[in-house]
Short mmCIF file of C-alpha atoms in Angstrom, two decimals:
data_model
loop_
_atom_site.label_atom_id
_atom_site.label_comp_id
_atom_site.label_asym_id
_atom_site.label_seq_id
_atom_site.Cartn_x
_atom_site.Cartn_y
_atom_site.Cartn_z
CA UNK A 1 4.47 -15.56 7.55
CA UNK A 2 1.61 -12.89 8.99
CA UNK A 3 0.96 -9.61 6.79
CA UNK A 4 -0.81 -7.08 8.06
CA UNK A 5 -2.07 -5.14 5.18
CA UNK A 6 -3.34 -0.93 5.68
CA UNK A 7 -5.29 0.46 3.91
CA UNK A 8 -6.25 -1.96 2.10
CA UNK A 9 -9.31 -2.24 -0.08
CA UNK A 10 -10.62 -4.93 -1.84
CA UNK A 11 -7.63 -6.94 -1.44
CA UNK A 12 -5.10 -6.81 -4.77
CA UNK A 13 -1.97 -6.69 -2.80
CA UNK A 14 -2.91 -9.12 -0.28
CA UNK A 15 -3.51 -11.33 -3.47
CA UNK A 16 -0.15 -11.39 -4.59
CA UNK A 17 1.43 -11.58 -1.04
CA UNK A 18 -0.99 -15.25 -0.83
CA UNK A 19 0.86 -15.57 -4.10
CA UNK A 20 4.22 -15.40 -2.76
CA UNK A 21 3.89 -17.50 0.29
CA UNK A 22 2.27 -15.33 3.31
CA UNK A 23 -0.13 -17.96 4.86
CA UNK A 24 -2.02 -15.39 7.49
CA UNK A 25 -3.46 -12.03 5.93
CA UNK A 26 -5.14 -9.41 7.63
CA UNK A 27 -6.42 -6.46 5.90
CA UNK A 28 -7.67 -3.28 7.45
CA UNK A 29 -9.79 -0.23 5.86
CA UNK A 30 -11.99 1.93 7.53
CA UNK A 31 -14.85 1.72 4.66
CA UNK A 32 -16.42 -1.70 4.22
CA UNK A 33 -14.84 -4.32 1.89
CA UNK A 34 -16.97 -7.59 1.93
CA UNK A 35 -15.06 -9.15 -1.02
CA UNK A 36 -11.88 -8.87 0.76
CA UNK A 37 -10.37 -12.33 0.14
CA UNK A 38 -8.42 -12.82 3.79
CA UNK A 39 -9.52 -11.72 7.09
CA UNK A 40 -10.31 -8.07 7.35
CA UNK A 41 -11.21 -5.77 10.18
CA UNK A 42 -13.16 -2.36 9.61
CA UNK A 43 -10.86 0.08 11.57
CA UNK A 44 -8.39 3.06 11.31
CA UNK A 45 -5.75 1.90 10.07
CA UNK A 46 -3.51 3.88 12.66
CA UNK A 47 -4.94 2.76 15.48
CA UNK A 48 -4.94 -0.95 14.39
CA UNK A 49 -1.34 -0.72 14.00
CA UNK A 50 -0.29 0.62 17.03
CA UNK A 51 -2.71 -2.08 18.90
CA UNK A 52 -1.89 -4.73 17.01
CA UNK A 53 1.49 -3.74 14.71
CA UNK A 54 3.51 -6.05 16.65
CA UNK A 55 1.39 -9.50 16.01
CA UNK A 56 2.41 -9.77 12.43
CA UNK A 57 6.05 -10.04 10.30
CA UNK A 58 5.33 -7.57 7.68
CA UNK A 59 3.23 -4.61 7.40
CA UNK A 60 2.27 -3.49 3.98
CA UNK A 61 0.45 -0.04 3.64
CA UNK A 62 -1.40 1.26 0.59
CA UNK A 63 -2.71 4.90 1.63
CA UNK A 64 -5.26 6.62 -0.24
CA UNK A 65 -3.39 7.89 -3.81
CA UNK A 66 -5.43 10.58 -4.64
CA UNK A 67 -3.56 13.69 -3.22
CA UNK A 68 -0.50 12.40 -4.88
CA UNK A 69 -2.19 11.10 -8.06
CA UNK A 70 -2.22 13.21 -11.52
CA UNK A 71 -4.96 12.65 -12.09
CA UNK A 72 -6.29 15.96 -8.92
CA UNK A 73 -4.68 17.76 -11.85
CA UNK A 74 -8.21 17.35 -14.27
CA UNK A 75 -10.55 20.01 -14.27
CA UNK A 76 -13.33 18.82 -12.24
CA UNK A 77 -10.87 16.93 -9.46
CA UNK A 78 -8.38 20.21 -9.04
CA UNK A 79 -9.80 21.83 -6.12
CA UNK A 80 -10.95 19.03 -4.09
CA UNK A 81 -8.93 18.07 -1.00
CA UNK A 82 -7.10 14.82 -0.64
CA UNK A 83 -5.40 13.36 2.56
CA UNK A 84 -1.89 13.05 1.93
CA UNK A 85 -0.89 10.03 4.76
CA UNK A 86 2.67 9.27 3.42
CA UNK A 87 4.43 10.80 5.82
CA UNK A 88 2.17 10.02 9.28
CA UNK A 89 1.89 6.64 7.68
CA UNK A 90 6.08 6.11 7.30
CA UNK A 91 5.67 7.65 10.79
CA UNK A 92 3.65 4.90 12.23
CA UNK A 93 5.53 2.44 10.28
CA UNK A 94 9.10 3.36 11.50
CA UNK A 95 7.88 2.94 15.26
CA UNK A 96 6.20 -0.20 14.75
CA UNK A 97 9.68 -1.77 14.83
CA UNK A 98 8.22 -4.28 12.02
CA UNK A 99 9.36 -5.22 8.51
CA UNK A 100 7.06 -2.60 6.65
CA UNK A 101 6.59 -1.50 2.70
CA UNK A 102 4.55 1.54 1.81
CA UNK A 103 3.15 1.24 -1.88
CA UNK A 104 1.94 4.20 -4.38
CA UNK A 105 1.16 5.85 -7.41
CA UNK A 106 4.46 7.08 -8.83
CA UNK A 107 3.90 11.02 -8.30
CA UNK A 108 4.07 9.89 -4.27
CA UNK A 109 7.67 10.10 -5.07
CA UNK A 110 8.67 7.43 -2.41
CA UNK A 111 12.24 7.07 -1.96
CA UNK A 112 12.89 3.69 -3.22
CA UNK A 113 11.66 1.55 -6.80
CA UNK A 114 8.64 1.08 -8.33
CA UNK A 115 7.21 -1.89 -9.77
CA UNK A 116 4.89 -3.28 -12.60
CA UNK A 117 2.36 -5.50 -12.94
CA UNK A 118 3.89 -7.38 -16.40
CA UNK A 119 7.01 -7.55 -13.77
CA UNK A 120 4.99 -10.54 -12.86
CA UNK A 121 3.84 -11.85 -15.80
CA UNK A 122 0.40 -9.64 -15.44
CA UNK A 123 -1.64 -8.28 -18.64
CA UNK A 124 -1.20 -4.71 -17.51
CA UNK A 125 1.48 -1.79 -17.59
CA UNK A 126 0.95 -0.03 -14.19
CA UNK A 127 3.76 1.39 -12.07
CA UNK A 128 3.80 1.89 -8.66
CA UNK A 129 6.19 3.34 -6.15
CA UNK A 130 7.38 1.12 -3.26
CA UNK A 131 9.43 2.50 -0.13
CA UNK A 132 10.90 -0.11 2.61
CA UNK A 133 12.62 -0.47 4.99
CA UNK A 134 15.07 -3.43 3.98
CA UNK A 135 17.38 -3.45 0.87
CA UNK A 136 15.21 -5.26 -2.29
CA UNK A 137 16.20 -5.53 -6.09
CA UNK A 138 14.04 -4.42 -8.42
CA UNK A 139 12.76 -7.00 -11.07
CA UNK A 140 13.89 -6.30 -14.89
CA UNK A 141 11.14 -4.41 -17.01
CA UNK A 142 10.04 -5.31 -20.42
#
């Protein structure tokens, strides 16, 4: 199966999509990521979907966290502006016609689950907010 993966950074999703059986990964960012472990394109993430959205099975998007993120709340972060790309990105994603997951930090308030890394059997406690747009069940917690 073909994932094309927004946003993407240095590749942890991608990871575990390799992990659970997607053979072609593309990631897209618009800054730089040489250690990106699949094929990756520099580009707006936007306008690579709408050119090339239809070419792949799933789309997975990770916009940027920080607007949504407590941590704008510290001193020294609270008046700097964020993008918040939720909403243009579930935009994009619902006229793509695609398979399509949007993943976040938990104060994104998606409306769907949220997921952990020990989920997985991974050494660290991190939740994150997942919307679709296909039914899923939610893994059990420890």
């Amino acid at each position: 199966m073909k994932l094309l993966d927004l946003f993407s950074g240095a590749g942890g999703a991608a990871m575990g999509y390799s992990h659970a059986g997607f053979t072609e990964i593309v990631g897209v960012d618009i800054e730089p990521q040489p250690h990106y472990p699949f094929t990756f394109v520099k580009a707006d993430a936007f306008a690579y979907l709408a050119e090339h959205g239809g070419e792949f099975d799933v789309i997975h998007a990770s916009p940027p966290c920080q607007a949504y993120s407590i941590m704008r709340n510290l001193p020294w972060l609270r008046h700097k502006k964020y993008p918040a790309l939720i909403d243009a990105t579930r935009e994009q994603l619902q006229a793509s016609g695609n398979h399509w997951m949007i993943e976040n930090v938990m104060g994104a308030h998606l409306s769907a689950g949220w997921l952990c890394g020990t989920m997985f059997g991974l050494p660290f406690y991190r939740h994150r907010s997942f919307e679709t747009n296909w039914f899923w069940l939610q893994p059990g917690h420890e």
